Short mmCIF file of N, CA, C and O in Angstrom, two decimals:
data_model
loop_
_atom_site.label_atom_id
_atom_site.label_comp_id
_atom_site.label_asym_id
_atom_site.label_seq_id
_atom_site.Cartn_x
_atom_site.Cartn_y
_atom_site.Cartn_z
N VAL A 25 -13.34 40.22 -22.07
CA VAL A 25 -11.98 39.91 -21.73
C VAL A 25 -11.69 39.40 -20.40
O VAL A 25 -11.18 38.39 -20.13
N LEU A 26 -12.31 39.96 -19.29
CA LEU A 26 -12.31 39.57 -18.00
C LEU A 26 -12.92 38.10 -17.86
O LEU A 26 -12.47 37.33 -17.21
N GLN A 27 -14.10 37.92 -18.57
CA GLN A 27 -14.60 36.56 -18.46
C GLN A 27 -13.77 35.53 -19.03
O GLN A 27 -13.58 34.41 -18.57
N LYS A 28 -13.03 35.69 -20.23
CA LYS A 28 -12.21 34.78 -20.70
C LYS A 28 -11.07 34.50 -19.81
O LYS A 28 -10.72 33.39 -19.65
N ARG A 29 -10.33 35.49 -19.31
CA ARG A 29 -9.40 35.31 -18.29
C ARG A 29 -9.81 34.51 -17.10
O ARG A 29 -9.10 33.47 -16.55
N MET A 30 -11.05 34.79 -16.77
CA MET A 30 -11.64 33.94 -15.60
C MET A 30 -11.61 32.37 -15.89
O MET A 30 -11.41 31.45 -15.10
N LEU A 31 -12.14 32.20 -17.15
CA LEU A 31 -12.33 30.95 -17.73
C LEU A 31 -10.98 30.09 -17.83
O LEU A 31 -10.89 28.97 -17.51
N ARG A 32 -9.99 30.80 -18.32
CA ARG A 32 -8.65 30.31 -18.42
C ARG A 32 -8.06 29.89 -17.06
O ARG A 32 -7.49 28.76 -16.78
N GLN A 33 -8.31 30.77 -16.10
CA GLN A 33 -7.75 30.54 -14.76
C GLN A 33 -8.60 29.15 -14.18
O GLN A 33 -7.91 28.40 -13.43
N ALA A 34 -9.90 29.17 -14.31
CA ALA A 34 -10.74 28.04 -13.95
C ALA A 34 -10.17 26.86 -14.55
O ALA A 34 -10.11 25.65 -13.85
N ASP A 35 -9.90 26.71 -15.95
CA ASP A 35 -9.44 25.70 -16.58
C ASP A 35 -7.95 25.27 -15.93
O ASP A 35 -7.85 24.02 -15.80
N ARG A 36 -7.24 26.07 -15.70
CA ARG A 36 -5.83 25.80 -15.15
C ARG A 36 -5.98 25.36 -13.68
O ARG A 36 -5.31 24.23 -13.33
N HIS A 37 -6.83 25.70 -13.05
CA HIS A 37 -7.40 25.07 -11.62
C HIS A 37 -7.75 23.61 -11.74
O HIS A 37 -7.19 22.92 -11.04
N ARG A 38 -8.61 23.37 -12.69
CA ARG A 38 -9.06 22.03 -12.93
C ARG A 38 -7.92 21.02 -13.40
O ARG A 38 -7.92 20.06 -12.78
N VAL A 39 -7.03 21.62 -14.26
CA VAL A 39 -5.96 20.78 -14.62
C VAL A 39 -5.06 20.47 -13.52
O VAL A 39 -4.66 19.32 -13.31
N GLY A 40 -4.77 21.59 -12.68
CA GLY A 40 -3.88 21.33 -11.44
C GLY A 40 -4.50 20.36 -10.33
O GLY A 40 -3.86 19.41 -9.86
N SER A 41 -5.82 20.47 -10.33
CA SER A 41 -6.68 19.43 -9.28
C SER A 41 -6.41 18.17 -9.91
O SER A 41 -6.31 17.13 -9.04
N ALA A 42 -6.75 18.06 -11.18
CA ALA A 42 -6.58 16.74 -11.80
C ALA A 42 -5.22 16.01 -11.51
O ALA A 42 -5.05 14.87 -11.37
N THR A 43 -4.26 16.89 -11.72
CA THR A 43 -2.82 16.36 -11.65
C THR A 43 -2.56 16.04 -10.10
O THR A 43 -2.00 15.03 -9.80
N GLU A 44 -3.08 16.86 -9.28
CA GLU A 44 -2.91 16.43 -7.70
C GLU A 44 -3.66 15.18 -7.46
O GLU A 44 -3.21 14.47 -6.57
N THR A 45 -4.89 15.15 -7.96
CA THR A 45 -5.58 13.87 -7.75
C THR A 45 -4.94 12.68 -8.28
O THR A 45 -4.86 11.52 -7.63
N ALA A 46 -4.27 12.69 -9.43
CA ALA A 46 -3.71 11.57 -9.88
C ALA A 46 -2.38 11.44 -9.19
O ALA A 46 -2.14 10.15 -8.97
N ALA A 47 -1.75 12.41 -8.66
CA ALA A 47 -0.48 12.02 -7.88
C ALA A 47 -0.92 11.45 -6.55
O ALA A 47 -0.31 10.45 -6.06
N ALA A 48 -1.98 11.90 -6.02
CA ALA A 48 -2.45 11.23 -4.71
C ALA A 48 -2.91 9.63 -4.95
O ALA A 48 -2.63 8.96 -4.11
N ALA A 49 -3.52 9.34 -5.93
CA ALA A 49 -3.86 8.21 -6.48
C ALA A 49 -2.73 7.12 -6.45
O ALA A 49 -2.59 5.92 -6.13
N GLU A 50 -1.66 7.79 -7.21
CA GLU A 50 -0.56 7.04 -7.44
C GLU A 50 0.35 6.74 -6.08
O GLU A 50 0.71 5.67 -5.95
N ARG A 51 0.29 7.65 -5.13
CA ARG A 51 0.91 7.45 -3.79
C ARG A 51 0.10 6.34 -3.10
O ARG A 51 0.76 5.63 -2.59
N ARG A 52 -1.23 6.53 -3.23
CA ARG A 52 -1.97 5.38 -2.43
C ARG A 52 -1.64 4.17 -2.98
O ARG A 52 -1.70 3.24 -2.32
N ALA A 53 -1.59 3.96 -4.46
CA ALA A 53 -1.45 2.68 -4.89
C ALA A 53 0.08 2.23 -4.50
O ALA A 53 0.29 0.94 -4.23
N GLU A 54 1.04 2.91 -4.33
CA GLU A 54 2.41 2.61 -4.03
C GLU A 54 2.18 2.22 -2.59
O GLU A 54 2.97 1.14 -2.02
N GLU A 55 1.48 2.99 -1.60
CA GLU A 55 1.39 2.48 -0.32
C GLU A 55 0.74 1.11 -0.15
O GLU A 55 1.15 0.32 0.65
N MET A 56 -0.37 0.96 -0.94
CA MET A 56 -0.91 -0.33 -0.81
C MET A 56 -0.09 -1.49 -1.25
O MET A 56 -0.02 -2.53 -0.80
N ALA A 57 0.78 -1.34 -2.33
CA ALA A 57 1.80 -2.38 -2.77
C ALA A 57 2.63 -2.56 -1.67
O ALA A 57 3.05 -3.80 -1.52
N GLU A 58 3.15 -1.54 -1.15
CA GLU A 58 4.06 -1.82 -0.04
C GLU A 58 3.41 -2.54 1.18
O GLU A 58 4.13 -3.29 1.87
N ALA A 59 2.22 -2.25 1.38
CA ALA A 59 1.51 -2.95 2.53
C ALA A 59 1.39 -4.38 2.28
O ALA A 59 1.16 -5.20 3.23
N MET A 60 1.48 -5.00 1.14
CA MET A 60 1.34 -6.24 0.72
C MET A 60 2.61 -6.92 0.75
O MET A 60 2.78 -8.18 0.79
N LEU A 61 3.71 -6.26 1.10
CA LEU A 61 5.23 -6.79 1.22
C LEU A 61 5.37 -7.34 2.42
O LEU A 61 4.86 -6.65 3.63
N CYS A 62 6.11 -8.29 2.77
CA CYS A 62 6.50 -8.96 3.97
C CYS A 62 7.35 -7.96 4.65
O CYS A 62 8.39 -7.27 4.04
N VAL A 63 7.08 -7.65 5.93
CA VAL A 63 7.70 -6.58 6.74
C VAL A 63 9.10 -7.22 7.11
O VAL A 63 10.00 -6.24 7.60
N ILE A 64 9.39 -8.32 6.83
CA ILE A 64 10.78 -8.76 7.37
C ILE A 64 11.65 -8.65 6.35
O ILE A 64 12.61 -7.98 6.43
N CYS A 65 11.42 -9.17 5.08
CA CYS A 65 12.35 -9.09 4.12
C CYS A 65 12.14 -7.90 3.12
O CYS A 65 12.94 -7.52 2.52
N GLU A 66 10.99 -7.36 3.08
CA GLU A 66 10.27 -6.22 2.30
C GLU A 66 10.64 -6.51 0.78
O GLU A 66 10.92 -5.52 0.02
N ALA A 67 10.72 -7.92 0.44
CA ALA A 67 10.88 -8.19 -0.98
C ALA A 67 9.78 -8.97 -1.60
O ALA A 67 9.61 -8.94 -2.96
N ARG A 68 9.12 -9.74 -0.84
CA ARG A 68 8.21 -10.82 -1.34
C ARG A 68 6.80 -10.50 -0.66
O ARG A 68 6.76 -10.08 0.49
N PRO A 69 5.65 -10.96 -1.41
CA PRO A 69 4.31 -10.57 -0.88
C PRO A 69 3.94 -11.45 0.19
O PRO A 69 4.39 -12.61 0.39
N LYS A 70 3.21 -10.96 1.16
CA LYS A 70 2.75 -11.76 2.25
C LYS A 70 1.73 -12.86 1.79
O LYS A 70 0.75 -12.56 1.05
N GLU A 71 2.14 -14.23 2.07
CA GLU A 71 1.20 -15.25 1.73
C GLU A 71 1.01 -16.20 2.70
O GLU A 71 0.25 -17.24 2.53
N ILE A 72 1.46 -16.04 3.83
CA ILE A 72 1.45 -17.06 5.13
C ILE A 72 0.70 -16.11 6.25
O ILE A 72 1.20 -15.33 6.55
N ALA A 73 -0.17 -16.73 6.85
CA ALA A 73 -0.79 -16.19 7.99
C ALA A 73 -0.49 -17.13 9.21
O ALA A 73 -0.88 -18.30 9.12
N PHE A 74 -0.04 -16.53 10.35
CA PHE A 74 0.12 -17.58 11.52
C PHE A 74 -1.17 -17.35 12.29
O PHE A 74 -2.14 -16.76 12.09
N GLY A 75 -1.40 -18.32 13.36
CA GLY A 75 -2.56 -18.44 14.06
C GLY A 75 -2.88 -17.05 14.84
O GLY A 75 -4.07 -16.86 15.03
N CYS A 76 -1.90 -16.44 15.03
CA CYS A 76 -2.23 -15.08 15.79
C CYS A 76 -2.55 -14.01 14.79
O CYS A 76 -3.18 -12.88 15.17
N GLY A 77 -2.79 -14.26 13.47
CA GLY A 77 -3.21 -13.35 12.22
C GLY A 77 -2.17 -12.60 11.70
O GLY A 77 -2.34 -11.97 10.71
N HIS A 78 -1.00 -12.50 12.13
CA HIS A 78 0.13 -11.75 11.34
C HIS A 78 0.52 -12.52 10.13
O HIS A 78 0.59 -13.71 10.02
N ARG A 79 0.88 -11.72 9.20
CA ARG A 79 1.20 -12.19 7.73
C ARG A 79 2.64 -11.95 7.36
O ARG A 79 3.16 -10.88 7.58
N PHE A 80 3.28 -12.84 6.69
CA PHE A 80 4.48 -12.78 6.12
C PHE A 80 4.62 -13.62 4.89
O PHE A 80 3.85 -14.42 4.57
N CYS A 81 5.74 -13.53 4.28
CA CYS A 81 5.97 -14.18 3.03
C CYS A 81 6.27 -15.60 3.39
O CYS A 81 6.70 -15.93 4.55
N ALA A 82 6.20 -16.56 2.62
CA ALA A 82 6.50 -18.16 2.76
C ALA A 82 7.85 -18.28 3.10
O ALA A 82 8.16 -19.03 4.15
N GLY A 83 8.83 -17.79 2.73
CA GLY A 83 10.37 -17.86 2.93
C GLY A 83 10.52 -17.36 4.34
O GLY A 83 11.30 -18.14 5.15
N CYS A 84 10.10 -16.22 4.82
CA CYS A 84 10.40 -15.68 6.22
C CYS A 84 9.58 -16.60 7.19
O CYS A 84 10.02 -16.79 8.35
N ALA A 85 8.30 -16.83 6.98
CA ALA A 85 7.49 -17.50 7.61
C ALA A 85 7.91 -19.06 8.06
O ALA A 85 7.88 -19.52 9.20
N ALA A 86 8.65 -19.58 7.03
CA ALA A 86 9.22 -20.80 7.35
C ALA A 86 10.54 -20.89 8.37
O ALA A 86 10.83 -21.89 8.90
N LEU A 87 10.93 -19.70 8.62
CA LEU A 87 12.25 -19.48 9.34
C LEU A 87 12.04 -19.30 10.93
O LEU A 87 13.02 -19.34 11.59
N VAL A 88 10.89 -18.89 11.16
CA VAL A 88 10.56 -18.46 12.68
C VAL A 88 9.78 -19.47 13.35
O VAL A 88 8.97 -20.13 12.94
N GLU A 89 9.94 -19.48 14.77
CA GLU A 89 9.09 -20.22 15.69
C GLU A 89 8.32 -19.55 16.48
O GLU A 89 7.26 -20.05 17.11
N LEU A 90 8.61 -18.06 16.54
CA LEU A 90 7.86 -17.12 17.23
C LEU A 90 7.46 -16.11 16.31
O LEU A 90 8.26 -15.66 15.49
N CYS A 91 6.21 -15.47 16.47
CA CYS A 91 5.80 -14.46 15.48
C CYS A 91 6.70 -13.31 15.71
O CYS A 91 6.89 -12.73 16.84
N PRO A 92 7.27 -12.75 14.66
CA PRO A 92 8.15 -11.55 14.88
C PRO A 92 7.37 -10.27 15.42
O PRO A 92 7.96 -9.51 15.87
N ALA A 93 5.94 -10.31 15.02
CA ALA A 93 5.23 -9.16 15.35
C ALA A 93 4.90 -9.17 16.76
O ALA A 93 4.77 -8.18 17.53
N CYS A 94 4.29 -10.16 17.36
CA CYS A 94 3.76 -10.38 18.62
C CYS A 94 4.40 -11.31 19.55
O CYS A 94 4.13 -11.40 20.83
N ARG A 95 5.40 -12.13 19.08
CA ARG A 95 6.26 -12.99 19.77
C ARG A 95 5.57 -14.39 20.33
O ARG A 95 6.07 -15.11 21.18
N GLN A 96 4.41 -14.52 19.75
CA GLN A 96 3.56 -15.72 20.21
C GLN A 96 4.14 -17.03 19.52
O GLN A 96 4.52 -16.92 18.47
N PRO A 97 4.08 -18.19 20.12
CA PRO A 97 4.57 -19.42 19.30
C PRO A 97 3.74 -19.39 17.93
O PRO A 97 2.54 -19.35 18.03
N VAL A 98 4.50 -19.77 16.97
CA VAL A 98 3.77 -20.21 15.78
C VAL A 98 3.19 -21.55 15.69
O VAL A 98 3.89 -22.51 15.87
N ILE A 99 1.84 -21.80 15.93
CA ILE A 99 1.16 -22.94 16.17
C ILE A 99 0.76 -23.41 14.79
O ILE A 99 0.71 -24.62 14.48
N SER A 100 0.39 -22.57 13.90
CA SER A 100 -0.18 -22.88 12.50
C SER A 100 0.25 -21.84 11.59
O SER A 100 0.43 -20.75 11.83
N ARG A 101 0.29 -22.40 10.40
CA ARG A 101 0.75 -21.56 9.13
C ARG A 101 -0.44 -21.66 8.20
O ARG A 101 -0.64 -22.79 7.69
N ILE A 102 -1.02 -20.77 7.69
CA ILE A 102 -2.23 -20.87 6.89
C ILE A 102 -1.66 -20.08 5.52
O ILE A 102 -1.33 -18.95 5.57
N ARG A 103 -1.74 -20.72 4.41
CA ARG A 103 -1.50 -20.36 3.10
C ARG A 103 -2.71 -19.23 2.60
O ARG A 103 -3.77 -19.68 2.70
N LEU A 104 -2.32 -18.12 2.15
CA LEU A 104 -3.34 -17.15 1.90
C LEU A 104 -3.52 -16.99 0.15
O LEU A 104 -2.48 -17.10 -0.36
N PHE A 105 -4.71 -16.96 -0.22
CA PHE A 105 -4.98 -16.96 -1.68
C PHE A 105 -5.66 -15.59 -1.85
O PHE A 105 -6.41 -15.05 -1.30
N ASP A 106 -5.41 -14.90 -3.15
CA ASP A 106 -6.15 -13.77 -3.42
C ASP A 106 -7.53 -14.06 -4.05
O ASP A 106 -7.83 -15.18 -4.63
#
């Protein structure tokens, strides 16, 4: 009886751990998706890199002459592809 009880507790622990792992993976996926969004509009994916290396969406990148992140003049705009 004690052995069966211990096995049930171990099974519950494994299920709980799997649920926690799935939740952590889901949070990480959401964080990664957010990291790909433009930090100016937070709506479109980053697809343009300036010469300084900072990345923004095409719409926001077209509107600025100074990099919003480091304030360096935008000398070049490089389209990024996955």
